[in-house]
Coordinates of C-alpha atoms in Angstrom, one line a residue:
Chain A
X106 CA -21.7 20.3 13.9
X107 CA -22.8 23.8 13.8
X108 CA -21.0 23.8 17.1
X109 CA -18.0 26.4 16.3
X110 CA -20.2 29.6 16.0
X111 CA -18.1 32.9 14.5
X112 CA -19.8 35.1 16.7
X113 CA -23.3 36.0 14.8
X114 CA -26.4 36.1 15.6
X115 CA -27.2 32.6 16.7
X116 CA -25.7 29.8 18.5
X117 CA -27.2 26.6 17.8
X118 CA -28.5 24.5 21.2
X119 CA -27.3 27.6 23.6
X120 CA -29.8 28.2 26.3
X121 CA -28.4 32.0 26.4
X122 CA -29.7 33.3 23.8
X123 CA -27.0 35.4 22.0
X124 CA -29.0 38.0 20.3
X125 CA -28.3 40.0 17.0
X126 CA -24.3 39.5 16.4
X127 CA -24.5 42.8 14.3
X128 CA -26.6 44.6 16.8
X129 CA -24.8 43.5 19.7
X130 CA -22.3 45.7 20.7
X131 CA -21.9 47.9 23.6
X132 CA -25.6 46.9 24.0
X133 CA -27.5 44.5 26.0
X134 CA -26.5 41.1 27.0
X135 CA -28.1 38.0 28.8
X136 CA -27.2 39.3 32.1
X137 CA -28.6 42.6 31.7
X138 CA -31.6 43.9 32.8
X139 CA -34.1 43.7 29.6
X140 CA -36.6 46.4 29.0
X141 CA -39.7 45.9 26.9
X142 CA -41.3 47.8 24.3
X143 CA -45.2 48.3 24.5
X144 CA -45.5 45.6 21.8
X145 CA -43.4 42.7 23.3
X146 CA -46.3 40.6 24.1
X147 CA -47.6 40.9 20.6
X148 CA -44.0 40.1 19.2
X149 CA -44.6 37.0 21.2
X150 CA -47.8 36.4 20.2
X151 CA -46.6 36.4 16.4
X152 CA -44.0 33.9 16.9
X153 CA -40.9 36.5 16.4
X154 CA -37.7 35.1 18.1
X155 CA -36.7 37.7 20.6
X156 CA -33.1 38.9 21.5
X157 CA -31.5 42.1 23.5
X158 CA -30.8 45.0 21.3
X159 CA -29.7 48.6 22.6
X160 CA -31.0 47.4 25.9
X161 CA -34.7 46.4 25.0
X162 CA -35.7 42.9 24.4
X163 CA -36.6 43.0 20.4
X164 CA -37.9 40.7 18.1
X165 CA -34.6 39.7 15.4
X166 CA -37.2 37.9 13.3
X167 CA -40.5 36.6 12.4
X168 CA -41.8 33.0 11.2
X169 CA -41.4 34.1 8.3
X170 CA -37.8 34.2 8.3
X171 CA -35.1 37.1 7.6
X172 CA -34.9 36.7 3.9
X173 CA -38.4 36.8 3.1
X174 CA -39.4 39.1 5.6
X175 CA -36.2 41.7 3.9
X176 CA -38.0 40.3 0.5
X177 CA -41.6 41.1 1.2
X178 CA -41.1 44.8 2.6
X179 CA -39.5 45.9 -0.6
X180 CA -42.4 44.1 -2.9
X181 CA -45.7 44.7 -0.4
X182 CA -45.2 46.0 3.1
X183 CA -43.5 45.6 6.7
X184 CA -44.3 47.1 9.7
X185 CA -41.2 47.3 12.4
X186 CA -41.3 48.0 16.0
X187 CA -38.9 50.9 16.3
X188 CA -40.3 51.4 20.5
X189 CA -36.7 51.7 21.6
X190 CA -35.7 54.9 19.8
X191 CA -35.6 57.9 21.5
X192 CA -38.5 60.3 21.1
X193 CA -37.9 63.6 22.6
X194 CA -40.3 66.9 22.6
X195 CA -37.8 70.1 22.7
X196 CA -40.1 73.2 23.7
X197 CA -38.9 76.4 23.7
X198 CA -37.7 78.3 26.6
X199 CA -36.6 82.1 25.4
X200 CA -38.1 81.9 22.0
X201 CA -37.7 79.3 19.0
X202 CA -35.2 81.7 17.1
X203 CA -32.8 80.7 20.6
X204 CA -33.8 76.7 20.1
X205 CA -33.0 76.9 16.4
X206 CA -29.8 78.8 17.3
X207 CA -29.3 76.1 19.8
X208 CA -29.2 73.0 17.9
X209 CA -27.7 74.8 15.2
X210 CA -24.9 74.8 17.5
X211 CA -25.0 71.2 17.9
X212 CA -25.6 69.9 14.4
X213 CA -23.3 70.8 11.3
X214 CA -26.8 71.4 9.8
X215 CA -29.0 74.1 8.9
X216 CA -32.0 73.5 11.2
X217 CA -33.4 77.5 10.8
X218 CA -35.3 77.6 7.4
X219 CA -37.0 74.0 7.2
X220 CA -40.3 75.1 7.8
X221 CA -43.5 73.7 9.6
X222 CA -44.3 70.0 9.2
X223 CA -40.8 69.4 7.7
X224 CA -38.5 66.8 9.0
X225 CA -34.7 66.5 8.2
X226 CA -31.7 64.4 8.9
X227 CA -29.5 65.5 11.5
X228 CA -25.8 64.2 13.4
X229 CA -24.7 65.2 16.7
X230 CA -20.9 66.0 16.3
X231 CA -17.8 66.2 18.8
X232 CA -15.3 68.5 19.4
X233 CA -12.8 66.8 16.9
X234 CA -15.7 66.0 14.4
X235 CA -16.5 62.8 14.8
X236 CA -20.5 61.4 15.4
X237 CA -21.9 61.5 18.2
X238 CA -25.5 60.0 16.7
X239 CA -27.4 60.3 13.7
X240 CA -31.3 61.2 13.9
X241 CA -33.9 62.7 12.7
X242 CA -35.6 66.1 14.1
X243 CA -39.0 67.7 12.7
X244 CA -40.0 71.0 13.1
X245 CA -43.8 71.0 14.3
X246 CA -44.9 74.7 14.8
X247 CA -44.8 74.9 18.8
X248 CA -41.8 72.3 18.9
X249 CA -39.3 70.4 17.3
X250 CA -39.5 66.2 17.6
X251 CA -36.3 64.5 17.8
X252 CA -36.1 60.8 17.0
X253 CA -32.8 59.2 17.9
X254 CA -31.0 55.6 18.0
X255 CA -31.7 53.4 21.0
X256 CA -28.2 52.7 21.7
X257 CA -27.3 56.4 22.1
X258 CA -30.7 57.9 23.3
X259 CA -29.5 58.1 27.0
X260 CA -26.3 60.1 25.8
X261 CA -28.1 62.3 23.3
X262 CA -30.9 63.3 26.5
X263 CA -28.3 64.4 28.4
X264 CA -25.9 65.8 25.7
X265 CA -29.4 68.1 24.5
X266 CA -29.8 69.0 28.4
X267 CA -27.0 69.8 29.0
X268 CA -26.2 72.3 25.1
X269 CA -29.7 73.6 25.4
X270 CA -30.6 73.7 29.3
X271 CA -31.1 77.8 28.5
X272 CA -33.5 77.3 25.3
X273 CA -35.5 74.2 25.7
X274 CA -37.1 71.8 27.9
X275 CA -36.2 68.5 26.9
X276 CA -39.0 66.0 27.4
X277 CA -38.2 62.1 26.5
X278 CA -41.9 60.7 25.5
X279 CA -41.5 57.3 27.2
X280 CA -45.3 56.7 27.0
X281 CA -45.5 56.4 23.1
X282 CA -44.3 53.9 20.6
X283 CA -42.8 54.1 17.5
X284 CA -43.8 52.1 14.7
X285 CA -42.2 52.0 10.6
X286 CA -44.3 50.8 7.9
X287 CA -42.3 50.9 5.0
X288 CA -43.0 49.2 1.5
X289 CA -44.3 50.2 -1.8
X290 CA -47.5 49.1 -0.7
X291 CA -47.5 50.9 2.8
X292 CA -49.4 53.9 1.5
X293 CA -52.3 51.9 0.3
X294 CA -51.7 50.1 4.0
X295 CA -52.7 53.2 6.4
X296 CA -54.3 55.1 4.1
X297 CA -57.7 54.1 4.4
X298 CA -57.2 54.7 7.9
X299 CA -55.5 58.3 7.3
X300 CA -56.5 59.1 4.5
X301 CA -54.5 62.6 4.6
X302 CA -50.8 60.8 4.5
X303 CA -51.7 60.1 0.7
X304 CA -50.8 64.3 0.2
X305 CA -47.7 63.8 2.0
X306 CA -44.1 63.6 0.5
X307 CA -40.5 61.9 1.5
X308 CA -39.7 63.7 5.1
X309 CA -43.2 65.7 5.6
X310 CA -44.5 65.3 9.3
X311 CA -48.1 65.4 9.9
X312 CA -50.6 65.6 13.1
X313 CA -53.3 62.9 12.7
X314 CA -56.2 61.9 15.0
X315 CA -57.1 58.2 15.5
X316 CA -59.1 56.1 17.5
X317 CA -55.5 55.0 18.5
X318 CA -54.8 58.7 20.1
X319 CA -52.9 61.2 18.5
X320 CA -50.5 60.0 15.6
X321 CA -47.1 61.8 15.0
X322 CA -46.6 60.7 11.8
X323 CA -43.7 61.2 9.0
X324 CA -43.0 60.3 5.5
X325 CA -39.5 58.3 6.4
X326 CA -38.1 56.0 7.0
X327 CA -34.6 53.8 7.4
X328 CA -35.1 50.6 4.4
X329 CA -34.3 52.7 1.3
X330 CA -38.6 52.3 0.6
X331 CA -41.3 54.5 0.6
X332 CA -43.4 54.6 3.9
X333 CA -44.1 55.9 7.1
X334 CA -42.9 56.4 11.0
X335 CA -45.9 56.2 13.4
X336 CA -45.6 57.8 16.9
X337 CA -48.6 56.2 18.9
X338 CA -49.3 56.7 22.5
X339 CA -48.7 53.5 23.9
X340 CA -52.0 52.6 24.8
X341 CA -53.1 52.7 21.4
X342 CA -49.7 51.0 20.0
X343 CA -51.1 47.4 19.9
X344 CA -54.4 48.5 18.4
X345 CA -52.7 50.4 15.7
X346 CA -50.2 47.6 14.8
X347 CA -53.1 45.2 14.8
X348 CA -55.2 47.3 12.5
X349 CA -52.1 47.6 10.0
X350 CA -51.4 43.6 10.1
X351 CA -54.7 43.3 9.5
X352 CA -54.3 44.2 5.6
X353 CA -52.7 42.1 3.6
X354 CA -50.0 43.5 2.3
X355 CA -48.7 44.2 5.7
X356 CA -46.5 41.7 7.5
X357 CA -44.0 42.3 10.7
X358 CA -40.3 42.8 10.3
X359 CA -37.5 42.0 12.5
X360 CA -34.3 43.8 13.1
X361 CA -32.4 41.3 10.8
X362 CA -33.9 42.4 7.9
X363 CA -33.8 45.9 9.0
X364 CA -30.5 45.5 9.2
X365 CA -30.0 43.6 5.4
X366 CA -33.0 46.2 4.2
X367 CA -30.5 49.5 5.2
X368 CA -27.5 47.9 4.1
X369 CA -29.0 47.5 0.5
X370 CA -29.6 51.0 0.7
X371 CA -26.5 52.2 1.6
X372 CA -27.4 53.5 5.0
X373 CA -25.0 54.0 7.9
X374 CA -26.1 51.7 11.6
X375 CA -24.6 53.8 14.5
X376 CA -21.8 51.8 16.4
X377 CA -20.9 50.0 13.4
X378 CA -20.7 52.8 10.0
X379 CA -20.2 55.6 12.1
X380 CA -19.2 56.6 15.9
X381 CA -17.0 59.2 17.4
X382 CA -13.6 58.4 15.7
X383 CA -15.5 59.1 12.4
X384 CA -16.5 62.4 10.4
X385 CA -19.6 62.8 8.9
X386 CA -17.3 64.0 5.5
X387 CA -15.6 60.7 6.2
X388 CA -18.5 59.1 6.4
X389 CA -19.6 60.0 2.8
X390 CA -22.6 62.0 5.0
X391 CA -21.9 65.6 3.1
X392 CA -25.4 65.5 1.6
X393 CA -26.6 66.4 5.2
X394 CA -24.4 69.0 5.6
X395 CA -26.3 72.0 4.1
X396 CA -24.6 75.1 2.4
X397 CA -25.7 77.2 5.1
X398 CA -23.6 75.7 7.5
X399 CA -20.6 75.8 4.9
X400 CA -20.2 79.5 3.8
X401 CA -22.6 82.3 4.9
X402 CA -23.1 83.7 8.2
X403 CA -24.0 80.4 9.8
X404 CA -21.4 78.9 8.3
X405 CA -19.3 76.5 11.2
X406 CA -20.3 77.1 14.7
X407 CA -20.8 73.6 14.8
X408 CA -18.8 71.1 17.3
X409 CA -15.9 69.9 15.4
X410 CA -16.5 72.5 12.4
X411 CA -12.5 72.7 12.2
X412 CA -11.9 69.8 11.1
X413 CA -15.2 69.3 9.0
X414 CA -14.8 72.5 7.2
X415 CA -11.4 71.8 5.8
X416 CA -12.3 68.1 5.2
X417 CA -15.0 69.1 3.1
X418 CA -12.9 72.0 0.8
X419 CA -10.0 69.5 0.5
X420 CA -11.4 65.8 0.8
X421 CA -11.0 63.5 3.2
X422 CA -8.0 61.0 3.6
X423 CA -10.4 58.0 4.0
X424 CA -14.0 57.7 2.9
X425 CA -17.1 55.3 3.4
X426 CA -17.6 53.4 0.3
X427 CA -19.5 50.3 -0.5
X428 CA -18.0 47.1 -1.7
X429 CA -19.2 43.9 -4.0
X430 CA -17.3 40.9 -2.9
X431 CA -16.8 39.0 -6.5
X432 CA -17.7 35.8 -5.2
X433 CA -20.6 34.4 -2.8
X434 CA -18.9 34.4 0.4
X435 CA -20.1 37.5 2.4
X436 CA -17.6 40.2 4.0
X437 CA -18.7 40.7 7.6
X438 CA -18.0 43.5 9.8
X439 CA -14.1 43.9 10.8
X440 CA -13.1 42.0 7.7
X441 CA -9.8 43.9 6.8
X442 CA -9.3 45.1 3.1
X443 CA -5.9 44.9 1.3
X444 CA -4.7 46.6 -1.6
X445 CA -3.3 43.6 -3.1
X446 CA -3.9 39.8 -2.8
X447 CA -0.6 39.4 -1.2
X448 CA 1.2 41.0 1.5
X449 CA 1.0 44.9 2.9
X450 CA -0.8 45.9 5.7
X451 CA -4.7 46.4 5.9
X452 CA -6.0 49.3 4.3
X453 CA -9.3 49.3 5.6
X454 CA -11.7 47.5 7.0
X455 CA -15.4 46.8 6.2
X456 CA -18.0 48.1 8.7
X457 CA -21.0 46.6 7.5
X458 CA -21.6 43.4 5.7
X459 CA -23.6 40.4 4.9
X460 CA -26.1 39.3 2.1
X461 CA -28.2 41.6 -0.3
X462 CA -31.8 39.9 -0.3
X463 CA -32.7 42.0 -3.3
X464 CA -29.6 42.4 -4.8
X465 CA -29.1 38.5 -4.7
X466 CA -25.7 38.8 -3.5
X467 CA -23.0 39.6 -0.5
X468 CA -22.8 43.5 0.0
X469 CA -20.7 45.5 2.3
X470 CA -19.9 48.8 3.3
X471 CA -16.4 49.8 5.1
X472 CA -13.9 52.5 5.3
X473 CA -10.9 52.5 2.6
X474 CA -8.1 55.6 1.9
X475 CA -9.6 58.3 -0.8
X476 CA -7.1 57.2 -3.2
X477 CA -9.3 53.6 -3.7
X478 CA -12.4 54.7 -2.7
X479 CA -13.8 55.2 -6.8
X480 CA -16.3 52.8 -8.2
X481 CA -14.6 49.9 -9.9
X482 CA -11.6 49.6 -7.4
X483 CA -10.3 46.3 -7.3
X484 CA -9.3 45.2 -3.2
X485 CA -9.1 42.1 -1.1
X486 CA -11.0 41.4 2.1
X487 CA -9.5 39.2 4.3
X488 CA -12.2 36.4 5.2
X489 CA -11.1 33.2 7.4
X490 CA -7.5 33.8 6.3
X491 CA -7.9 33.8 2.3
X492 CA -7.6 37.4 0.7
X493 CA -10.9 37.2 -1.3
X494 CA -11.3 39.8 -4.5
X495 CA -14.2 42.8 -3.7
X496 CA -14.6 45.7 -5.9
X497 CA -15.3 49.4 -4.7
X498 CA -19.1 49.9 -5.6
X499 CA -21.7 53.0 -6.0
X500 CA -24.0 52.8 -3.0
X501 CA -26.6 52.7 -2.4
X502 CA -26.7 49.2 -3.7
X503 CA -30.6 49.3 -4.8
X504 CA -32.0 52.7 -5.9
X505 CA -34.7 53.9 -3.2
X506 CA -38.1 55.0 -3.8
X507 CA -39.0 57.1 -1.4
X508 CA -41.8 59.8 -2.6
X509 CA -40.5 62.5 -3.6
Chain B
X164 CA -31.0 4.6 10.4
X165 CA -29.9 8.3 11.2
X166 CA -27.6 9.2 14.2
X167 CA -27.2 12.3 15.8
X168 CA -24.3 14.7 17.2
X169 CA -24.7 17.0 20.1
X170 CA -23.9 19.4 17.4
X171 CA -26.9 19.2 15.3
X172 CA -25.3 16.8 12.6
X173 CA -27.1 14.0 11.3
X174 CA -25.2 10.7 10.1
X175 CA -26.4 8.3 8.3
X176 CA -24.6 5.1 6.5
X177 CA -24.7 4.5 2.6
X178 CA -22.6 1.7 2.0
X179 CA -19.1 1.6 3.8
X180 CA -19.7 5.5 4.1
X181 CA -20.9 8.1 6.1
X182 CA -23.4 10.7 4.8
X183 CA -23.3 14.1 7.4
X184 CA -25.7 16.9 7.0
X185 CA -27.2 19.4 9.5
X186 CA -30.4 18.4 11.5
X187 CA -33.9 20.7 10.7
X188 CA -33.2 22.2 14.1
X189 CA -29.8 23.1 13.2
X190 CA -31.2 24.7 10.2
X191 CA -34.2 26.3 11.4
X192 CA -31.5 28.2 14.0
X193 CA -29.1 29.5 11.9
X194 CA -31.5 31.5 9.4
X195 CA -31.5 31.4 5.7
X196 CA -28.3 30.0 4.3
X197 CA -27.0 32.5 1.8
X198 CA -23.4 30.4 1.4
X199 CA -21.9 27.3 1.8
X200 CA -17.8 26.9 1.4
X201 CA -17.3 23.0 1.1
X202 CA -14.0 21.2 1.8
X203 CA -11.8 19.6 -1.4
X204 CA -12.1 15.7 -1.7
X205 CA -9.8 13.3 -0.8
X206 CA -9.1 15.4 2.9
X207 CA -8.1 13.5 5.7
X208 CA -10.1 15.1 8.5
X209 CA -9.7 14.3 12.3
X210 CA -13.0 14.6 14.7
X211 CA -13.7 18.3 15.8
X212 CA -11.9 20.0 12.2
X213 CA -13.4 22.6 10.6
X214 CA -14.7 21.2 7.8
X215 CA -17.9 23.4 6.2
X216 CA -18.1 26.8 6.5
X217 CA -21.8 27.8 6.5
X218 CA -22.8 31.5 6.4
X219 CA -27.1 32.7 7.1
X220 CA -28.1 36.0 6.5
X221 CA -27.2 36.3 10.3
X222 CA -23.7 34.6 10.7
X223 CA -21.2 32.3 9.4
X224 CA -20.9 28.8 10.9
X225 CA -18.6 26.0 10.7
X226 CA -19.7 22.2 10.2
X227 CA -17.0 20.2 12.4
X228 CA -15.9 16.5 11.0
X229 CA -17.6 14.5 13.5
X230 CA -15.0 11.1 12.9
X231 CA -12.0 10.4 11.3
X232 CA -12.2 9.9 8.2
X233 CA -11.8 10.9 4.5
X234 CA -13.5 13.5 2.7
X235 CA -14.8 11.5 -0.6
X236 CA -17.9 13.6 -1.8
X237 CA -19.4 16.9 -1.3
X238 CA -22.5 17.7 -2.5
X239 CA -21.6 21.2 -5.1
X240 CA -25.2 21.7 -5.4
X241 CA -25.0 23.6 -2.1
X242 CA -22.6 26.1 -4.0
X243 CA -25.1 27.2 -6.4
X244 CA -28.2 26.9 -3.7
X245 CA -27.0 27.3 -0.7
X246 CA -31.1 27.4 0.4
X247 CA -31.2 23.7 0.3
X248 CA -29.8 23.7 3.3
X249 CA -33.2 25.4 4.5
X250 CA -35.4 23.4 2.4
X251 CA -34.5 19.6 2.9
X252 CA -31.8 20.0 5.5
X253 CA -31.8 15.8 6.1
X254 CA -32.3 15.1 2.4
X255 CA -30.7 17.1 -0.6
X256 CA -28.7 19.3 1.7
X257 CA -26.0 16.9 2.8
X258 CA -22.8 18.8 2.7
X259 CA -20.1 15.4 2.3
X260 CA -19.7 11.8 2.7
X261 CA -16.7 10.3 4.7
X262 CA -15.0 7.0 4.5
X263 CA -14.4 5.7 7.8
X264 CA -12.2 2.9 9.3
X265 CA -15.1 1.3 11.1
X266 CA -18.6 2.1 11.0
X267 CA -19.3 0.6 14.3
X268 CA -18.2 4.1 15.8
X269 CA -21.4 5.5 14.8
X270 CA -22.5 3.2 18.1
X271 CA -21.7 5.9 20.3
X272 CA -24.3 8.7 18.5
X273 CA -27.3 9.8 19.5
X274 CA -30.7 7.6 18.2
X275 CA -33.7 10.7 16.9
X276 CA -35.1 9.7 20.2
X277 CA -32.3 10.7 22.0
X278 CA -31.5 13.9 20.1
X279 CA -35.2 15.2 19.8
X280 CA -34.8 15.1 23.9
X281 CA -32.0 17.1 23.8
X282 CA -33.6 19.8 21.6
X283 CA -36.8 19.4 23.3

């Protein structure tokens, strides 16, 4: 029988349906109230197999299955229903130099200096440091645009009302969707519909105009592929997404192989690679922490900038790293790693885990000490109670391509 | 003739033993199966043991011995393409073959009547 299920995604013959193990928790659950994007009846329509996800009722997967679907967005195209992010409009109040200030005062990043039609990676910190969300924010002359995860979005509303309720109006756009087409091939995909994306590079935001409304449109994405994040006002959502299907390189992706798709390329999911008991430094995030912010005259002023600082001049005692079990069997999340095959206590614990599509083998990502976090580490991760061999690896685990 | 667990397990009898595999259902529900960790020949299992451990790009699983019996082949095939499973879930992907005391407990399963009711 497939009766004893381990607590995944599925569980075979129950009338409930369980949704996405790994994007369960904290979210949604069968007795909660379900919202819908603007596209659920589509999802339908195609076949996908729907399950609660942050809340919303989202399609995990296609007919086509998760392992092709992961397969044929990094050799054509796949379009994702990304709906249940949060897409917020800050408008200045007193000036942009006080909203930059603002934010700045939220994000250990530099958000003055990235200019028009720019986007960049930001992360909401606490008081002690640790992540409050991840997300993206684009500066677009009059405002900035702030896309943020699903599960946090109703947090990060109030959390922004409440740091910038003196600079900005905060305005959640609840009547657009949000749509990724990611893929080597997704340029070709929407370009004969906008032609102008082909002039744009990895993280430039443009303004286009479409029989589908007004398109907010950036050069991102989260697969570790070139592409492209769509803002459509919802009444246009379902004609856009039908237009993209309608070439043939295109083909709908589910959060299953979003997940296997970010894992490859070494990217953190909120509530599983990072959350509040973990630093962005510890989180192997430093990239996004911009010298500005580090020395200079903007340097700290950041939530948690006390403990960042000095974790970033002296190290952190534990890092994120990515691991390479050495056999088939995949390392889930809250499999705990060992420093030897027998005895001690854990040393760490993997975060993230599952099968590499692309890389044709399990891949994981998890938190270990400094002191075994270098490429070529030998560990064991403890999986149905046999200490199985994993080796430290470089992430991410597939180069990107994003267009640089 | 094929019989049927509530679990999604076929059964079917080749001589005096008992071939178990997972139904298309079964295998259409748990995703594409990336691993498959078979048991060791010559294991006495008793109904309900853990026997298979099956893991889909969404979850692991475990394949319960349905009967009593003795472990006497597993297909090791499934270790180097654990897609069978996928592809010809009532065919190639059997995962072992049990000697039982008496076949006539096979009696109690389900006919593909039966089961294709409950899955309806």
């Amino acid at each position: 029988m497939v009766g004893k299920d381990r607590g995944g995604i599925l569980r075979v013959g129950l009338a409930c349906p369980q949704g996405a193990g790994d994007f369960r928790r904290g979210f949604g659950g069968c007795m909660t109230e379900l919202a819908r994007t603007g596209l659920f009846d589509l999802h339908v329509e195609l076949g996908a197999k729907m399950v609660p996800f942050a809340g919303y009722e989202m399609p995990v997967q296609y007919p086509m299955g998760v392992l092709k679907e992961h397969l044929h967005c990094r050799a054509q195209a796949g379009l994702f229903d990304v709906s249940h992010m949060g897409q917020v409009i800050l408008r200045p109040k007193a000036g942009m130099d006080a909203l930059v200030a603002g934010l700045e005062a939220m994000m250990p990043v530099a958000v003055a200096g990235l200019p028009e039609g720019r986007q960049r990676y930001g992360l909401f910190t606490t008081d002690s440091g640790g992540i409050i969300d991840d997300l993206m924010f684009a500066n677009r002359g009059d405002h900035w645009f702030v896309v943020v995860n699903a599960g946090c979005k109703v947090g990060d509303i109030a959390h922004m009302r409440a740091c910038l309720s003196d600079v900005a109006e905060v305005e959640e756009q609840t009547d657009r969707a949000l749509i990724a087409l990611q893929g080597p091939a997704a340029e070709t995909a929407i370009s004969g519909m906008i032609p102008a994306v082909m002039a744009m590079r990895f993280m430039d935001v443009i303004t286009a105009h479409s029989v589908f409304g007004e398109l907010w449109i950036s050069r991102s994405g989260y697969t570790g592929e070139d592409g492209f994040e769509i803002s459509v006002p919802n009444a246009g959502a379902v004609g856009l997404v039908k237009a993209l299907l309608a070439h043939p390189a295109v083909a709908p992706i589910g959060l299953g192989a979003r997940d296997s798709l970010r894992l490859e390329a070494g990217l953190c999911l909120y509530g599983h690679d990072m959350d509040t008991t973990v630093t962005p430094v510890e989180a192997g995030l430093t990239w996004a922490i911009q010298k500005a912010r580090r020395e200079g005259a903007r340097a700290g002023g950041f939530p948690g900038a006390e403990v960042i600082l000095p974790q970033l001049a002296d190290g952190p005692a534990r890092l994120r790293v990515g691991l390479r079990p050495d056999g088939r069997a995949p390392m889930r999340e809250g499999v705990e790693l060992f420093a030897a095959a027998e005895g001690g206590t854990a040393v760490g614990r993997v975060t993230s885990g599952g099968f590499g599509p692309s890389v044709e083998a399990p891949i994981a990502m998890g938190y270990v000490p400094s002191a075994l976090s270098a490429a070529g580490t030998q560990l064991w991760g403890e999986v149905r109670g046999k200490r199985l061999p994993v080796t430290v690896a470089t992430l991410p685990f597939r180069v990107s391509t994003y267009k640089r | 003739m094929m019989k049927y667990t509530e679990d999604h397990e076929w059964l079917r009898v080749e001589g005096d033993l008992v071939v178990v595999g997972i139904t298309e259902h079964a295998a259409t529900q748990l995703g594409d199966v990336v691993f498959v960790e078979l048991p060791e020949i010559e294991t006495m299992v008793a109904t309900g043991d853990e026997v298979v451990v099956i893991e889909s790009v969404k979850a692991a699983s475990d394949i319960l011995a349905p009967i009593d019996g003795e472990i006497v082949a597993v297909n090791d095939a499934l270790s180097d393409k654990p897609g069978m499973v996928n592809d010809d879930p009532t065919g190639e992907a059997w995962f072992f073959k049990l000697k039982v005391d008496d076949l006539s407990v096979l009696d109690d399963f389900m006919t593909e009547d039966e089961y294709n009711d409950l899955i309806g």
